[in-house]
Amino acid sequence: MERTVNVSFPGGKRVDGEMDGRVVHTDQPPTAGGDGSAPTPFELFWISLATCAGYFALEFCQSRKIATGGLSVRLKCRKNEEEKRFDRVTIELTLPGGFPEKYEAAIVRAVDLCTVKRHVMTPPEFSIQVVK
């Protein structure tokens, strides 16, 4: 199965990606020549990782009929300024009140199965091709 993202350039520093009829808008901050109207592509990467982890936590609770009020996920990224790259990502999972203690390790394992995280941990092969 092959999936495709089509990219378009609506103006300024904005770049849109369309997949399966859904469009995601990105922009650059004003300091980089954009107008800050949307997340940057790299911010979308972090958002994708956090929301994927959140989905796995939500699905874990829902499949066990555990109330999700108070469930939250926070992703923290630490940038190594010397290396000019992020070198640590922490996913903080806040469990709802009354969450069964017997499931704590299991929900952590479930969140660890996040599809985005798994692709980062075992990256695909990349190639860049010029098409004429």
Short mmCIF file of N, CA and C in Angstrom, two decimals:
data_model
loop_
_atom_site.label_atom_id
_atom_site.label_comp_id
_atom_site.label_asym_id
_atom_site.label_seq_id
_atom_site.Cartn_x
_atom_site.Cartn_y
_atom_site.Cartn_z
N MET A 1 0.85 -1.18 0.00
CA MET A 1 0.00 0.00 0.00
C MET A 1 0.89 1.24 0.00
N GLU A 2 0.56 2.18 -0.82
CA GLU A 2 1.31 3.43 -0.89
C GLU A 2 0.39 4.58 -0.53
N ARG A 3 0.86 5.49 0.28
CA ARG A 3 0.10 6.68 0.65
C ARG A 3 0.82 7.88 0.05
N THR A 4 0.05 8.90 -0.33
CA THR A 4 0.62 10.07 -0.98
C THR A 4 0.17 11.34 -0.28
N VAL A 5 1.10 12.25 -0.08
CA VAL A 5 0.81 13.60 0.39
C VAL A 5 1.15 14.54 -0.75
N ASN A 6 0.19 15.33 -1.19
CA ASN A 6 0.41 16.32 -2.24
C ASN A 6 0.62 17.68 -1.59
N VAL A 7 1.67 18.36 -1.96
CA VAL A 7 2.05 19.63 -1.37
C VAL A 7 1.73 20.76 -2.34
N SER A 8 1.17 21.85 -1.78
CA SER A 8 0.91 23.05 -2.58
C SER A 8 1.41 24.27 -1.83
N PHE A 9 1.55 25.37 -2.54
CA PHE A 9 2.15 26.58 -2.02
C PHE A 9 1.18 27.74 -2.21
N PRO A 10 0.32 28.01 -1.20
CA PRO A 10 -0.74 29.01 -1.38
C PRO A 10 -0.29 30.46 -1.27
N GLY A 11 0.97 30.72 -0.96
CA GLY A 11 1.46 32.10 -0.90
C GLY A 11 2.30 32.35 0.33
N GLY A 12 3.12 33.36 0.25
CA GLY A 12 4.02 33.67 1.37
C GLY A 12 4.89 32.48 1.69
N LYS A 13 5.03 32.17 2.96
CA LYS A 13 5.81 31.01 3.40
C LYS A 13 4.90 29.83 3.73
N ARG A 14 3.63 29.93 3.36
CA ARG A 14 2.68 28.85 3.66
C ARG A 14 2.90 27.66 2.73
N VAL A 15 2.80 26.48 3.32
CA VAL A 15 2.91 25.23 2.57
C VAL A 15 1.80 24.33 3.09
N ASP A 16 0.98 23.80 2.17
CA ASP A 16 -0.12 22.93 2.56
C ASP A 16 0.16 21.50 2.11
N GLY A 17 -0.28 20.56 2.89
CA GLY A 17 -0.18 19.15 2.54
C GLY A 17 -1.57 18.54 2.51
N GLU A 18 -1.89 17.84 1.43
CA GLU A 18 -3.21 17.21 1.29
C GLU A 18 -3.02 15.71 1.20
N MET A 19 -3.79 15.01 2.02
CA MET A 19 -3.78 13.55 2.01
C MET A 19 -5.19 13.05 2.20
N ASP A 20 -5.64 12.22 1.31
CA ASP A 20 -6.99 11.65 1.40
C ASP A 20 -8.06 12.71 1.54
N GLY A 21 -7.90 13.82 0.84
CA GLY A 21 -8.91 14.88 0.86
C GLY A 21 -8.84 15.82 2.04
N ARG A 22 -7.91 15.59 2.97
CA ARG A 22 -7.76 16.46 4.13
C ARG A 22 -6.52 17.32 3.93
N VAL A 23 -6.68 18.61 4.20
CA VAL A 23 -5.57 19.55 4.00
C VAL A 23 -5.06 20.01 5.37
N VAL A 24 -3.76 19.97 5.52
CA VAL A 24 -3.10 20.49 6.72
C VAL A 24 -2.28 21.70 6.28
N HIS A 25 -2.52 22.82 6.94
CA HIS A 25 -1.84 24.07 6.60
C HIS A 25 -0.61 24.24 7.50
N THR A 26 0.48 24.71 6.91
CA THR A 26 1.65 25.07 7.70
C THR A 26 2.10 26.46 7.27
N ASP A 27 2.89 27.06 8.14
CA ASP A 27 3.45 28.39 7.87
C ASP A 27 4.74 28.50 8.66
N GLN A 28 5.43 29.57 8.48
CA GLN A 28 6.62 29.88 9.26
C GLN A 28 6.29 31.05 10.17
N PRO A 29 7.01 31.16 11.28
CA PRO A 29 6.76 32.32 12.15
C PRO A 29 7.22 33.60 11.47
N PRO A 30 6.72 34.74 11.94
CA PRO A 30 7.13 36.01 11.34
C PRO A 30 8.65 36.21 11.32
N THR A 31 9.34 35.67 12.32
CA THR A 31 10.81 35.82 12.37
C THR A 31 11.51 35.09 11.23
N ALA A 32 10.80 34.15 10.57
CA ALA A 32 11.38 33.41 9.45
C ALA A 32 10.70 33.77 8.13
N GLY A 33 10.00 34.90 8.11
CA GLY A 33 9.39 35.35 6.87
C GLY A 33 7.95 34.90 6.66
N GLY A 34 7.41 34.14 7.59
CA GLY A 34 6.02 33.73 7.48
C GLY A 34 5.12 34.69 8.24
N ASP A 35 3.84 34.36 8.30
CA ASP A 35 2.96 35.22 9.09
C ASP A 35 2.43 34.50 10.33
N GLY A 36 2.93 33.29 10.58
CA GLY A 36 2.56 32.56 11.79
C GLY A 36 1.12 32.08 11.78
N SER A 37 0.51 31.91 10.61
CA SER A 37 -0.90 31.54 10.51
C SER A 37 -1.17 30.07 10.80
N ALA A 38 -0.13 29.25 10.87
CA ALA A 38 -0.30 27.81 11.08
C ALA A 38 0.98 27.26 11.69
N PRO A 39 0.94 26.04 12.19
CA PRO A 39 2.16 25.43 12.72
C PRO A 39 3.20 25.27 11.62
N THR A 40 4.46 25.23 12.02
CA THR A 40 5.51 24.90 11.06
C THR A 40 5.46 23.39 10.79
N PRO A 41 6.04 22.94 9.68
CA PRO A 41 6.06 21.50 9.44
C PRO A 41 6.71 20.72 10.59
N PHE A 42 7.76 21.26 11.20
CA PHE A 42 8.41 20.55 12.30
C PHE A 42 7.53 20.52 13.54
N GLU A 43 6.79 21.60 13.78
CA GLU A 43 5.84 21.60 14.89
C GLU A 43 4.76 20.53 14.66
N LEU A 44 4.35 20.35 13.41
CA LEU A 44 3.38 19.31 13.10
C LEU A 44 3.92 17.92 13.42
N PHE A 45 5.22 17.74 13.26
CA PHE A 45 5.84 16.47 13.64
C PHE A 45 5.64 16.21 15.12
N TRP A 46 5.93 17.22 15.95
CA TRP A 46 5.76 17.05 17.40
C TRP A 46 4.29 16.85 17.74
N ILE A 47 3.41 17.62 17.11
CA ILE A 47 1.98 17.49 17.35
C ILE A 47 1.52 16.09 16.96
N SER A 48 2.02 15.58 15.84
CA SER A 48 1.66 14.24 15.39
C SER A 48 2.08 13.20 16.42
N LEU A 49 3.27 13.33 16.95
CA LEU A 49 3.77 12.39 17.95
C LEU A 49 2.92 12.45 19.22
N ALA A 50 2.61 13.65 19.69
CA ALA A 50 1.82 13.81 20.92
C ALA A 50 0.40 13.29 20.74
N THR A 51 -0.23 13.62 19.62
CA THR A 51 -1.61 13.19 19.42
C THR A 51 -1.69 11.68 19.19
N CYS A 52 -0.68 11.11 18.58
CA CYS A 52 -0.65 9.65 18.41
C CYS A 52 -0.56 8.98 19.78
N ALA A 53 0.32 9.45 20.64
CA ALA A 53 0.42 8.91 21.99
C ALA A 53 -0.91 9.07 22.73
N GLY A 54 -1.53 10.23 22.56
CA GLY A 54 -2.83 10.47 23.18
C GLY A 54 -3.89 9.50 22.69
N TYR A 55 -3.88 9.25 21.40
CA TYR A 55 -4.84 8.30 20.83
C TYR A 55 -4.69 6.92 21.47
N PHE A 56 -3.46 6.46 21.60
CA PHE A 56 -3.23 5.13 22.18
C PHE A 56 -3.66 5.08 23.64
N ALA A 57 -3.46 6.16 24.39
CA ALA A 57 -3.93 6.22 25.78
C ALA A 57 -5.45 6.20 25.82
N LEU A 58 -6.08 7.00 24.97
CA LEU A 58 -7.54 7.07 24.92
C LEU A 58 -8.13 5.71 24.56
N GLU A 59 -7.58 5.10 23.53
CA GLU A 59 -8.08 3.80 23.08
C GLU A 59 -7.93 2.76 24.18
N PHE A 60 -6.83 2.79 24.91
CA PHE A 60 -6.62 1.86 26.02
C PHE A 60 -7.75 2.00 27.03
N CYS A 61 -8.03 3.22 27.43
CA CYS A 61 -9.08 3.45 28.42
C CYS A 61 -10.45 3.08 27.89
N GLN A 62 -10.77 3.53 26.69
CA GLN A 62 -12.10 3.27 26.13
C GLN A 62 -12.35 1.78 25.95
N SER A 63 -11.35 1.04 25.54
CA SER A 63 -11.54 -0.40 25.31
C SER A 63 -11.77 -1.16 26.62
N ARG A 64 -11.40 -0.54 27.74
CA ARG A 64 -11.60 -1.16 29.05
C ARG A 64 -12.70 -0.47 29.85
N LYS A 65 -13.38 0.45 29.16
CA LYS A 65 -14.47 1.22 29.78
C LYS A 65 -14.00 1.96 31.03
N ILE A 66 -12.80 2.53 30.96
CA ILE A 66 -12.25 3.35 32.03
C ILE A 66 -12.57 4.80 31.70
N ALA A 67 -13.17 5.52 32.62
CA ALA A 67 -13.51 6.93 32.41
C ALA A 67 -12.25 7.72 32.05
N THR A 68 -12.38 8.62 31.08
CA THR A 68 -11.21 9.36 30.59
C THR A 68 -11.16 10.80 31.08
N GLY A 69 -12.08 11.22 31.93
CA GLY A 69 -12.01 12.57 32.48
C GLY A 69 -10.73 12.74 33.28
N GLY A 70 -9.93 13.71 32.92
CA GLY A 70 -8.64 13.92 33.59
C GLY A 70 -7.47 13.28 32.88
N LEU A 71 -7.74 12.45 31.88
CA LEU A 71 -6.65 11.85 31.10
C LEU A 71 -5.99 12.95 30.27
N SER A 72 -4.67 13.02 30.32
CA SER A 72 -3.98 13.99 29.47
C SER A 72 -2.60 13.48 29.10
N VAL A 73 -2.10 14.03 28.00
CA VAL A 73 -0.76 13.71 27.50
C VAL A 73 -0.05 15.02 27.24
N ARG A 74 1.19 15.10 27.68
CA ARG A 74 2.02 16.27 27.40
C ARG A 74 3.34 15.76 26.83
N LEU A 75 3.75 16.34 25.73
CA LEU A 75 5.02 15.99 25.11
C LEU A 75 6.00 17.12 25.36
N LYS A 76 7.17 16.79 25.87
CA LYS A 76 8.21 17.78 26.10
C LYS A 76 9.42 17.41 25.26
N CYS A 77 9.98 18.40 24.58
CA CYS A 77 11.13 18.19 23.71
C CYS A 77 12.29 19.03 24.23
N ARG A 78 13.43 18.42 24.36
CA ARG A 78 14.61 19.15 24.81
C ARG A 78 15.57 19.31 23.63
N LYS A 79 15.93 20.56 23.37
CA LYS A 79 16.85 20.85 22.27
C LYS A 79 18.26 20.98 22.81
N ASN A 80 19.18 20.31 22.15
CA ASN A 80 20.60 20.43 22.45
C ASN A 80 21.12 21.55 21.55
N GLU A 81 21.33 22.71 22.13
CA GLU A 81 21.74 23.88 21.34
C GLU A 81 23.10 23.68 20.68
N GLU A 82 23.97 22.95 21.34
CA GLU A 82 25.30 22.69 20.77
C GLU A 82 25.21 21.87 19.49
N GLU A 83 24.34 20.86 19.48
CA GLU A 83 24.18 20.00 18.32
C GLU A 83 23.12 20.50 17.35
N LYS A 84 22.36 21.53 17.75
CA LYS A 84 21.30 22.11 16.91
C LYS A 84 20.24 21.07 16.55
N ARG A 85 19.89 20.22 17.53
CA ARG A 85 18.86 19.21 17.31
C ARG A 85 18.23 18.84 18.64
N PHE A 86 17.05 18.27 18.55
CA PHE A 86 16.37 17.80 19.75
C PHE A 86 16.95 16.44 20.12
N ASP A 87 17.30 16.28 21.38
CA ASP A 87 17.94 15.04 21.79
C ASP A 87 17.16 14.27 22.85
N ARG A 88 16.04 14.82 23.31
CA ARG A 88 15.23 14.10 24.29
C ARG A 88 13.76 14.46 24.12
N VAL A 89 12.94 13.44 24.11
CA VAL A 89 11.49 13.62 24.07
C VAL A 89 10.91 12.86 25.25
N THR A 90 10.10 13.54 26.02
CA THR A 90 9.43 12.92 27.16
C THR A 90 7.93 13.04 26.95
N ILE A 91 7.24 11.94 27.09
CA ILE A 91 5.79 11.93 27.02
C ILE A 91 5.28 11.74 28.44
N GLU A 92 4.59 12.74 28.95
CA GLU A 92 4.03 12.68 30.29
C GLU A 92 2.56 12.29 30.18
N LEU A 93 2.20 11.24 30.85
CA LEU A 93 0.85 10.72 30.83
C LEU A 93 0.21 10.95 32.19
N THR A 94 -0.86 11.73 32.23
CA THR A 94 -1.60 11.94 33.47
C THR A 94 -2.85 11.08 33.40
N LEU A 95 -2.96 10.19 34.35
CA LEU A 95 -4.08 9.25 34.36
C LEU A 95 -5.29 9.85 35.07
N PRO A 96 -6.47 9.44 34.66
CA PRO A 96 -7.67 9.95 35.31
C PRO A 96 -7.75 9.49 36.76
N GLY A 97 -8.44 10.27 37.58
CA GLY A 97 -8.65 9.86 38.95
C GLY A 97 -9.35 8.51 38.98
N GLY A 98 -8.95 7.65 39.89
CA GLY A 98 -9.56 6.34 40.00
C GLY A 98 -9.06 5.33 38.98
N PHE A 99 -8.03 5.71 38.20
CA PHE A 99 -7.49 4.77 37.21
C PHE A 99 -6.96 3.54 37.95
N PRO A 100 -7.34 2.34 37.50
CA PRO A 100 -6.91 1.13 38.20
C PRO A 100 -5.39 0.96 38.17
N GLU A 101 -4.80 0.84 39.34
CA GLU A 101 -3.35 0.70 39.45
C GLU A 101 -2.83 -0.50 38.67
N LYS A 102 -3.64 -1.55 38.59
CA LYS A 102 -3.20 -2.77 37.90
C LYS A 102 -2.96 -2.52 36.40
N TYR A 103 -3.48 -1.41 35.85
CA TYR A 103 -3.32 -1.11 34.43
C TYR A 103 -2.23 -0.07 34.13
N GLU A 104 -1.57 0.46 35.16
CA GLU A 104 -0.60 1.54 34.91
C GLU A 104 0.52 1.11 33.96
N ALA A 105 1.15 -0.02 34.20
CA ALA A 105 2.23 -0.47 33.31
C ALA A 105 1.68 -0.78 31.92
N ALA A 106 0.47 -1.29 31.86
CA ALA A 106 -0.12 -1.66 30.57
C ALA A 106 -0.43 -0.44 29.71
N ILE A 107 -0.91 0.65 30.33
CA ILE A 107 -1.20 1.84 29.51
C ILE A 107 0.10 2.48 29.02
N VAL A 108 1.16 2.39 29.81
CA VAL A 108 2.46 2.89 29.36
C VAL A 108 2.93 2.08 28.15
N ARG A 109 2.77 0.77 28.22
CA ARG A 109 3.13 -0.08 27.07
C ARG A 109 2.28 0.26 25.86
N ALA A 110 1.00 0.54 26.08
CA ALA A 110 0.11 0.90 24.97
C ALA A 110 0.56 2.19 24.31
N VAL A 111 0.86 3.21 25.11
CA VAL A 111 1.33 4.48 24.56
C VAL A 111 2.65 4.30 23.83
N ASP A 112 3.47 3.40 24.32
CA ASP A 112 4.76 3.11 23.69
C ASP A 112 4.58 2.52 22.29
N LEU A 113 3.40 2.00 21.99
CA LEU A 113 3.11 1.43 20.66
C LEU A 113 2.73 2.49 19.63
N CYS A 114 2.69 3.75 20.02
CA CYS A 114 2.33 4.84 19.12
C CYS A 114 3.03 4.66 17.77
N THR A 115 2.25 4.70 16.72
CA THR A 115 2.76 4.46 15.37
C THR A 115 3.81 5.48 14.96
N VAL A 116 3.61 6.73 15.29
CA VAL A 116 4.59 7.77 14.93
C VAL A 116 5.91 7.50 15.65
N LYS A 117 5.85 7.21 16.93
CA LYS A 117 7.06 6.92 17.71
C LYS A 117 7.80 5.70 17.14
N ARG A 118 7.05 4.67 16.79
CA ARG A 118 7.70 3.46 16.25
C ARG A 118 8.44 3.77 14.95
N HIS A 119 7.90 4.68 14.13
CA HIS A 119 8.59 5.04 12.89
C HIS A 119 9.82 5.88 13.14
N VAL A 120 9.81 6.65 14.21
CA VAL A 120 11.00 7.42 14.57
C VAL A 120 12.09 6.47 15.10
N MET A 121 11.67 5.50 15.89
CA MET A 121 12.62 4.58 16.50
C MET A 121 13.26 3.64 15.47
N THR A 122 12.51 3.29 14.44
CA THR A 122 13.02 2.46 13.36
C THR A 122 12.65 3.16 12.06
N PRO A 123 13.47 4.12 11.66
CA PRO A 123 13.08 4.97 10.53
C PRO A 123 13.06 4.22 9.20
N PRO A 124 12.18 4.68 8.31
CA PRO A 124 12.16 4.11 6.97
C PRO A 124 13.35 4.61 6.16
N GLU A 125 13.59 3.98 5.05
CA GLU A 125 14.62 4.44 4.13
C GLU A 125 14.06 5.65 3.37
N PHE A 126 14.86 6.68 3.20
CA PHE A 126 14.44 7.88 2.45
C PHE A 126 15.19 7.96 1.15
N SER A 127 14.50 8.45 0.12
CA SER A 127 15.17 8.79 -1.14
C SER A 127 14.51 10.06 -1.67
N ILE A 128 15.27 10.86 -2.35
CA ILE A 128 14.76 12.07 -2.97
C ILE A 128 14.99 11.94 -4.46
N GLN A 129 13.92 12.08 -5.24
CA GLN A 129 14.01 11.90 -6.68
C GLN A 129 13.51 13.14 -7.39
N VAL A 130 14.22 13.56 -8.41
CA VAL A 130 13.78 14.66 -9.26
C VAL A 130 12.92 14.05 -10.36
N VAL A 131 11.71 14.57 -10.51
CA VAL A 131 10.79 14.07 -11.53
C VAL A 131 10.64 15.13 -12.60
N LYS A 132 10.84 14.75 -13.86
CA LYS A 132 10.75 15.69 -14.97
C LYS A 132 9.54 15.38 -15.82
#
